[in-house]
Short mmCIF file of C-alpha atoms in Angstrom, two decimals:
data_model
loop_
_atom_site.label_atom_id
_atom_site.label_comp_id
_atom_site.label_asym_id
_atom_site.label_seq_id
_atom_site.Cartn_x
_atom_site.Cartn_y
_atom_site.Cartn_z
CA UNK A 1 55.68 -32.66 -19.37
CA UNK A 2 58.32 -30.47 -17.73
CA UNK A 3 57.34 -26.80 -17.74
CA UNK A 4 59.85 -24.05 -16.94
CA UNK A 5 58.11 -21.16 -15.17
CA UNK A 6 59.36 -18.15 -13.18
CA UNK A 7 57.15 -17.69 -10.08
CA UNK A 8 57.10 -13.89 -10.27
CA UNK A 9 53.39 -13.57 -9.45
CA UNK A 10 52.65 -15.56 -6.31
CA UNK A 11 48.89 -15.82 -6.71
CA UNK A 12 49.05 -16.84 -10.35
CA UNK A 13 51.84 -19.33 -9.70
CA UNK A 14 49.81 -20.88 -6.91
CA UNK A 15 47.11 -21.80 -9.43
CA UNK A 16 49.41 -22.64 -12.35
CA UNK A 17 51.54 -25.26 -10.55
CA UNK A 18 48.53 -27.27 -9.43
CA UNK A 19 48.28 -29.04 -12.78
CA UNK A 20 49.46 -32.51 -13.76
CA UNK A 21 52.91 -31.54 -15.06
CA UNK A 22 56.31 -31.07 -13.44
CA UNK A 23 57.02 -27.40 -12.88
CA UNK A 24 60.62 -26.19 -12.80
CA UNK A 25 61.05 -22.93 -10.88
CA UNK A 26 64.37 -21.12 -11.44
CA UNK A 27 65.99 -20.54 -8.06
CA UNK A 28 67.02 -16.97 -8.86
CA UNK A 29 63.36 -15.94 -8.89
CA UNK A 30 62.14 -17.99 -5.92
CA UNK A 31 61.97 -15.98 -2.72
CA UNK A 32 63.83 -17.65 0.17
CA UNK A 33 61.43 -19.58 2.34
CA UNK A 34 58.48 -19.16 -0.03
CA UNK A 35 55.69 -21.43 1.18
CA UNK A 36 54.95 -24.45 -0.92
CA UNK A 37 57.93 -24.43 -3.27
CA UNK A 38 58.85 -28.06 -3.67
CA UNK A 39 56.51 -28.90 -0.80
CA UNK A 40 52.83 -29.13 0.05
CA UNK A 41 49.92 -26.75 -0.28
CA UNK A 42 49.28 -27.69 -3.93
CA UNK A 43 52.92 -27.16 -4.98
CA UNK A 44 53.88 -30.85 -4.83
CA UNK A 45 54.76 -30.95 -8.54
CA UNK A 46 56.87 -27.78 -8.40
CA UNK A 47 60.58 -27.87 -7.63
CA UNK A 48 63.28 -25.20 -7.63
CA UNK A 49 66.11 -25.52 -10.15
CA UNK A 50 69.29 -23.47 -10.22
CA UNK A 51 69.75 -21.61 -13.50
CA UNK A 52 73.13 -23.26 -14.01
CA UNK A 53 71.48 -26.67 -13.75
CA UNK A 54 68.85 -26.09 -16.42
CA UNK A 55 71.03 -27.65 -19.12
CA UNK A 56 70.60 -31.02 -17.43
CA UNK A 57 66.80 -30.78 -17.35
CA UNK A 58 64.56 -32.30 -20.01
CA UNK A 59 62.45 -29.17 -20.50
CA UNK A 60 59.45 -29.57 -22.78
CA UNK A 61 58.25 -25.96 -22.83
CA UNK A 62 58.92 -22.62 -21.17
CA UNK A 63 56.26 -20.16 -20.13
CA UNK A 64 57.87 -16.72 -20.40
CA UNK A 65 56.55 -13.72 -18.49
CA UNK A 66 59.25 -11.09 -19.06
CA UNK A 67 61.24 -10.36 -22.25
CA UNK A 68 64.56 -10.91 -20.45
CA UNK A 69 63.63 -14.51 -19.71
CA UNK A 70 64.37 -15.40 -23.34
CA UNK A 71 68.06 -14.77 -22.67
CA UNK A 72 67.87 -16.26 -19.18
CA UNK A 73 66.77 -19.55 -20.74
CA UNK A 74 69.13 -19.52 -23.72
CA UNK A 75 72.29 -18.80 -21.75
CA UNK A 76 72.36 -21.89 -19.49
CA UNK A 77 70.52 -24.32 -21.80
CA UNK A 78 71.88 -23.37 -25.22
CA UNK A 79 68.29 -23.56 -26.51
CA UNK A 80 66.52 -20.55 -28.00
CA UNK A 81 62.89 -20.24 -26.87
CA UNK A 82 60.58 -20.38 -29.85
CA UNK A 83 63.20 -22.07 -32.05
CA UNK A 84 64.88 -24.90 -30.13
CA UNK A 85 62.49 -24.92 -27.21
CA UNK A 86 58.69 -24.52 -27.43
CA UNK A 87 57.59 -21.38 -25.65
CA UNK A 88 54.60 -19.18 -24.93
CA UNK A 89 54.62 -15.70 -23.43
CA UNK A 90 52.19 -15.13 -20.57
CA UNK A 91 51.20 -11.45 -20.39
CA UNK A 92 49.59 -10.45 -17.08
CA UNK A 93 49.15 -6.75 -17.66
CA UNK A 94 46.94 -4.32 -19.49
CA UNK A 95 48.79 -2.29 -22.14
CA UNK A 96 50.57 0.87 -21.00
CA UNK A 97 49.29 4.45 -20.76
CA UNK A 98 48.85 4.66 -24.54
CA UNK A 99 46.34 1.80 -24.18
CA UNK A 100 45.29 0.43 -27.54
CA UNK A 101 48.40 1.75 -29.34
CA UNK A 102 50.83 0.03 -26.95
CA UNK A 103 52.83 -2.56 -28.88
CA UNK A 104 53.73 -5.80 -27.11
CA UNK A 105 57.46 -6.66 -26.79
CA UNK A 106 56.87 -9.91 -28.73
CA UNK A 107 54.59 -8.37 -31.37
CA UNK A 108 57.09 -8.99 -34.18
CA UNK A 109 57.57 -12.69 -33.48
CA UNK A 110 55.78 -15.62 -35.06
CA UNK A 111 57.52 -18.32 -33.00
CA UNK A 112 56.22 -17.52 -29.49
CA UNK A 113 52.45 -17.12 -28.95
CA UNK A 114 51.32 -14.46 -26.50
CA UNK A 115 48.90 -15.71 -23.84
CA UNK A 116 46.76 -12.97 -22.29
CA UNK A 117 44.90 -13.41 -19.02
CA UNK A 118 41.82 -11.47 -20.16
CA UNK A 119 40.00 -10.88 -23.42
CA UNK A 120 40.18 -7.14 -22.76
CA UNK A 121 43.97 -7.22 -22.59
CA UNK A 122 44.24 -9.10 -25.88
CA UNK A 123 41.79 -6.72 -27.52
CA UNK A 124 43.63 -3.57 -26.47
CA UNK A 125 47.23 -4.72 -26.83
CA UNK A 126 48.92 -4.36 -30.22
CA UNK A 127 50.05 -7.96 -30.68
CA UNK A 128 51.47 -7.38 -34.15
CA UNK A 129 52.02 -10.58 -36.13
CA UNK A 130 52.25 -12.77 -33.03
CA UNK A 131 49.70 -15.50 -32.49
CA UNK A 132 47.59 -14.94 -29.38
CA UNK A 133 45.60 -16.98 -26.90
CA UNK A 134 43.47 -16.19 -23.86
CA UNK A 135 43.61 -18.25 -20.69
CA UNK A 136 41.35 -16.65 -18.11
CA UNK A 137 42.33 -16.66 -14.45
CA UNK A 138 41.81 -19.66 -12.21
CA UNK A 139 41.74 -19.48 -8.43
CA UNK A 140 42.18 -22.30 -5.90
CA UNK A 141 38.81 -21.90 -4.22
CA UNK A 142 39.02 -20.54 -0.65
CA UNK A 143 35.51 -21.85 0.00
CA UNK A 144 32.21 -20.09 0.85
CA UNK A 145 33.54 -18.21 3.87
CA UNK A 146 31.33 -15.12 3.58
CA UNK A 147 29.53 -14.05 6.74
CA UNK A 148 29.18 -10.32 6.08
CA UNK A 149 28.83 -9.82 9.82
CA UNK A 150 30.63 -6.47 9.72
CA UNK A 151 28.74 -3.61 8.06
CA UNK A 152 31.93 -2.41 6.45
CA UNK A 153 33.28 -2.22 2.89
CA UNK A 154 36.27 -4.40 2.05
CA UNK A 155 38.91 -3.50 -0.52
CA UNK A 156 42.06 -5.38 -1.55
CA UNK A 157 44.84 -3.47 -3.28
CA UNK A 158 48.61 -3.61 -3.06
CA UNK A 159 50.55 -0.33 -2.87
CA UNK A 160 47.43 1.85 -2.95
CA UNK A 161 49.34 5.09 -2.43
CA UNK A 162 52.02 4.55 -5.07
CA UNK A 163 49.51 3.30 -7.65
CA UNK A 164 46.86 5.87 -6.67
CA UNK A 165 44.58 6.65 -9.65
CA UNK A 166 45.30 3.41 -11.52
CA UNK A 167 43.80 1.39 -8.66
CA UNK A 168 41.17 3.99 -7.73
CA UNK A 169 42.59 4.95 -4.34
CA UNK A 170 41.39 8.52 -4.88
CA UNK A 171 37.79 7.23 -5.05
CA UNK A 172 37.79 5.62 -1.61
CA UNK A 173 36.64 8.69 0.41
CA UNK A 174 33.41 8.83 -1.61
CA UNK A 175 32.41 5.45 -0.20
CA UNK A 176 32.99 6.41 3.44
CA UNK A 177 29.64 8.21 3.25
CA UNK A 178 28.09 4.74 3.26
CA UNK A 179 30.31 2.83 5.67
CA UNK A 180 33.89 2.55 6.95
CA UNK A 181 36.40 0.97 4.54
CA UNK A 182 38.97 -1.71 5.36
CA UNK A 183 41.74 -1.79 2.77
CA UNK A 184 43.86 -4.95 2.77
CA UNK A 185 47.20 -5.15 0.96
CA UNK A 186 50.89 -4.36 0.80
CA UNK A 187 51.62 -0.84 2.09
CA UNK A 188 47.94 -0.26 2.90
CA UNK A 189 49.11 1.30 6.15
CA UNK A 190 50.33 4.33 4.19
CA UNK A 191 46.70 5.30 3.58
CA UNK A 192 46.52 6.76 7.07
CA UNK A 193 48.89 9.58 6.16
CA UNK A 194 47.56 9.91 2.59
CA UNK A 195 44.06 10.59 3.91
CA UNK A 196 45.05 12.69 6.93
CA UNK A 197 44.19 10.03 9.50
CA UNK A 198 40.66 9.61 8.18
CA UNK A 199 39.20 7.17 10.72
CA UNK A 200 36.76 5.79 8.14
CA UNK A 201 39.58 4.31 6.03
CA UNK A 202 41.70 1.63 7.70
CA UNK A 203 44.73 0.11 6.03
CA UNK A 204 45.39 -3.50 7.01
CA UNK A 205 48.63 -5.18 5.98
CA UNK A 206 49.48 -7.50 8.87
CA UNK A 207 46.99 -10.34 8.34
CA UNK A 208 48.68 -13.69 7.74
CA UNK A 209 47.88 -15.14 4.29
CA UNK A 210 46.11 -18.14 5.78
CA UNK A 211 43.75 -15.86 7.72
CA UNK A 212 43.20 -13.23 5.06
CA UNK A 213 40.25 -14.86 3.28
CA UNK A 214 38.34 -15.59 6.46
CA UNK A 215 38.95 -12.12 7.85
CA UNK A 216 38.07 -10.37 4.60
CA UNK A 217 34.83 -12.40 4.24
CA UNK A 218 33.51 -10.79 7.42
CA UNK A 219 33.01 -7.52 5.51
CA UNK A 220 29.52 -7.00 4.09
CA UNK A 221 30.51 -5.97 0.55
CA UNK A 222 33.59 -5.95 -1.68
CA UNK A 223 34.58 -2.78 -3.56
CA UNK A 224 36.71 -3.02 -6.71
CA UNK A 225 37.71 0.58 -7.60
CA UNK A 226 40.42 -0.25 -10.17
CA UNK A 227 40.57 2.05 -13.20
CA UNK A 228 43.34 0.51 -15.28
CA UNK A 229 44.82 -2.79 -14.22
CA UNK A 230 44.41 -6.33 -15.41
CA UNK A 231 41.56 -8.21 -13.77
CA UNK A 232 42.61 -8.46 -10.13
CA UNK A 233 42.63 -11.83 -8.45
CA UNK A 234 41.11 -10.12 -5.41
CA UNK A 235 37.84 -9.59 -7.30
CA UNK A 236 37.68 -13.26 -8.30
CA UNK A 237 38.60 -14.38 -4.78
CA UNK A 238 35.91 -12.16 -3.25
CA UNK A 239 33.33 -13.75 -5.53
CA UNK A 240 34.67 -17.21 -4.65
CA UNK A 241 34.14 -16.34 -0.99
CA UNK A 242 30.51 -15.52 -1.71
CA UNK A 243 30.78 -11.72 -1.36
CA UNK A 244 28.54 -9.31 -3.27
CA UNK A 245 30.70 -6.91 -5.29
CA UNK A 246 30.53 -3.37 -6.60
CA UNK A 247 33.09 -2.57 -9.27
CA UNK A 248 34.09 0.10 -11.74
CA UNK A 249 33.00 -1.00 -15.22
CA UNK A 250 36.54 -0.90 -16.55
CA UNK A 251 38.84 -3.38 -18.27
CA UNK A 252 37.61 -6.98 -17.71
CA UNK A 253 35.29 -6.29 -14.76
CA UNK A 254 32.24 -6.09 -17.00
CA UNK A 255 32.80 -9.73 -17.98
CA UNK A 256 33.78 -10.95 -14.53
CA UNK A 257 30.74 -9.53 -12.72
CA UNK A 258 27.71 -11.03 -14.45
CA UNK A 259 24.17 -9.74 -14.05
CA UNK A 260 22.83 -10.60 -10.63
CA UNK A 261 26.25 -11.18 -9.05
CA UNK A 262 27.02 -7.56 -8.19
CA UNK A 263 26.93 -4.06 -9.65
CA UNK A 264 29.32 -2.60 -12.23
CA UNK A 265 29.18 0.99 -13.39
CA UNK A 266 31.36 3.92 -14.42
CA UNK A 267 29.17 6.12 -12.23
CA UNK A 268 30.62 6.19 -8.72
CA UNK A 269 27.27 7.31 -7.35
CA UNK A 270 25.69 4.13 -8.77
CA UNK A 271 28.29 2.09 -6.93
CA UNK A 272 27.77 4.03 -3.70
CA UNK A 273 24.03 3.37 -3.85
CA UNK A 274 24.63 -0.33 -4.54
CA UNK A 275 27.05 -0.57 -1.63
CA UNK A 276 24.51 1.12 0.63
CA UNK A 277 21.81 -1.37 -0.39
CA UNK A 278 24.05 -4.33 0.38
CA UNK A 279 25.03 -2.80 3.71
CA UNK A 280 21.41 -2.19 4.74
CA UNK A 281 20.04 -5.51 3.46
CA UNK A 282 22.36 -8.33 4.61
CA UNK A 283 20.06 -11.09 3.39
CA UNK A 284 20.05 -9.58 -0.10
CA UNK A 285 23.83 -9.21 0.07
CA UNK A 286 24.20 -12.90 0.93
CA UNK A 287 21.88 -13.92 -1.92
CA UNK A 288 23.81 -11.88 -4.48
CA UNK A 289 27.09 -13.13 -3.06
CA UNK A 290 25.98 -16.74 -3.46
CA UNK A 291 25.28 -16.08 -7.15
CA UNK A 292 28.66 -14.38 -7.45
CA UNK A 293 30.33 -17.48 -6.06
CA UNK A 294 28.48 -19.75 -8.48
CA UNK A 295 29.52 -17.55 -11.41
CA UNK A 296 33.15 -17.38 -10.25
CA UNK A 297 33.37 -21.15 -9.89
CA UNK A 298 32.05 -21.62 -13.43
CA UNK A 299 34.20 -18.97 -15.13
CA UNK A 300 37.29 -18.85 -12.92
CA UNK A 301 37.43 -22.27 -11.33
CA UNK A 302 40.75 -24.05 -11.09
CA UNK A 303 39.84 -27.16 -13.19
CA UNK A 304 38.83 -25.07 -16.22
CA UNK A 305 41.94 -22.91 -15.85
CA UNK A 306 44.28 -25.90 -15.81
CA UNK A 307 42.44 -27.52 -18.71
CA UNK A 308 42.82 -24.40 -20.85
CA UNK A 309 46.51 -24.21 -19.99
CA UNK A 310 46.97 -27.85 -21.04
CA UNK A 311 45.47 -26.99 -24.41
CA UNK A 312 47.76 -24.00 -24.89
CA UNK A 313 50.89 -25.90 -23.85
CA UNK A 314 50.14 -28.88 -26.08
CA UNK A 315 49.35 -26.66 -29.07
CA UNK A 316 52.60 -24.75 -28.62
CA UNK A 317 54.58 -27.99 -28.46
CA UNK A 318 52.82 -29.31 -31.54
CA UNK A 319 53.50 -25.94 -33.25
CA UNK A 320 50.15 -25.95 -34.93
CA UNK A 321 46.71 -24.55 -33.96
CA UNK A 322 44.04 -26.92 -32.76
CA UNK A 323 40.61 -27.10 -31.12
CA UNK A 324 39.76 -25.41 -27.89
CA UNK A 325 42.33 -22.60 -27.95
CA UNK A 326 41.70 -19.03 -28.99
CA UNK A 327 44.42 -18.44 -31.57
CA UNK A 328 44.40 -15.51 -33.93
CA UNK A 329 46.90 -14.31 -36.49
CA UNK A 330 47.09 -10.56 -36.24
CA UNK A 331 49.03 -10.25 -39.50
CA UNK A 332 45.87 -9.70 -41.48
CA UNK A 333 47.02 -6.83 -43.67
CA UNK A 334 44.01 -4.79 -42.65
CA UNK A 335 41.61 -7.70 -43.07
CA UNK A 336 39.64 -9.32 -40.28
CA UNK A 337 41.67 -11.36 -37.82
CA UNK A 338 41.51 -15.09 -38.55
CA UNK A 339 40.28 -17.08 -35.57
CA UNK A 340 41.43 -20.70 -35.63
CA UNK A 341 39.33 -21.87 -32.69
CA UNK A 342 37.57 -20.30 -29.76
CA UNK A 343 36.43 -21.20 -26.30
CA UNK A 344 32.68 -21.07 -25.93
CA UNK A 345 32.85 -20.49 -22.21
#
């Protein structure tokens, strides 16, 4: 089938377009020179399409990710998503500051299902009368690159200064008591000024994407200090690499980090002690990291991700619920939500 999809999240798009369909990427949203678009690297089935040319495309379904995309599709094609064109809405984010009272922009619609990337997000978001589904993240496996040769703590976070408490940047100094921290990500270099040139916290933002995984896997342990974001791909990638992880027990992390694959807690001191143990016992760190990789491959492997997306896309096109997809009608009038089918994964 032909799937219309705006590549606004590079990491997610990289996994999504590796399926068996043809993926149409609107040119307005494709960054000039973006690697893989219409080319290799797993993007062979993806091709850019100018918005003005969409009318000539035989689009089977659109995966929306922003409310404005409804109009962006209707204007050039003359087809209204959810009425003339099958559509689903992929929601990447946790609800806003009001958390469980935040109402989703499509909460009043019955014609476009909302697809959440975590069970936590679906649970906390007010989805109104909209049907919902959960498709958990999938990551193109970087391979078991973990060496842990550097007794340092690795962190991955984009814009750590701007996003500060949401991503747990304020918690980083507590971990320098155990070992130096290397923080990878966009604008990580700003941490130097934010922490008054603290030599124990190094911001790294110049590593080429192709080298990032290998370089990051040299760190002994991965720290996931995020308070309130959707489940970060960096956590899943670290586990894919074979890294032991310590993570705040917030949002979806408690599901992602299974027993024996790392340590999750809301007590920062618990996490500090766990990090110290991994740093002092490299063989134990490698053993836990190997279990983390096995768990990540089972829960967040690319084949399962693409299979779940196929189910969601086909159900939306058929306009009726079916097996294998978590669909729930939230218009229960105060009664229990009706679950049509559920993944037992």
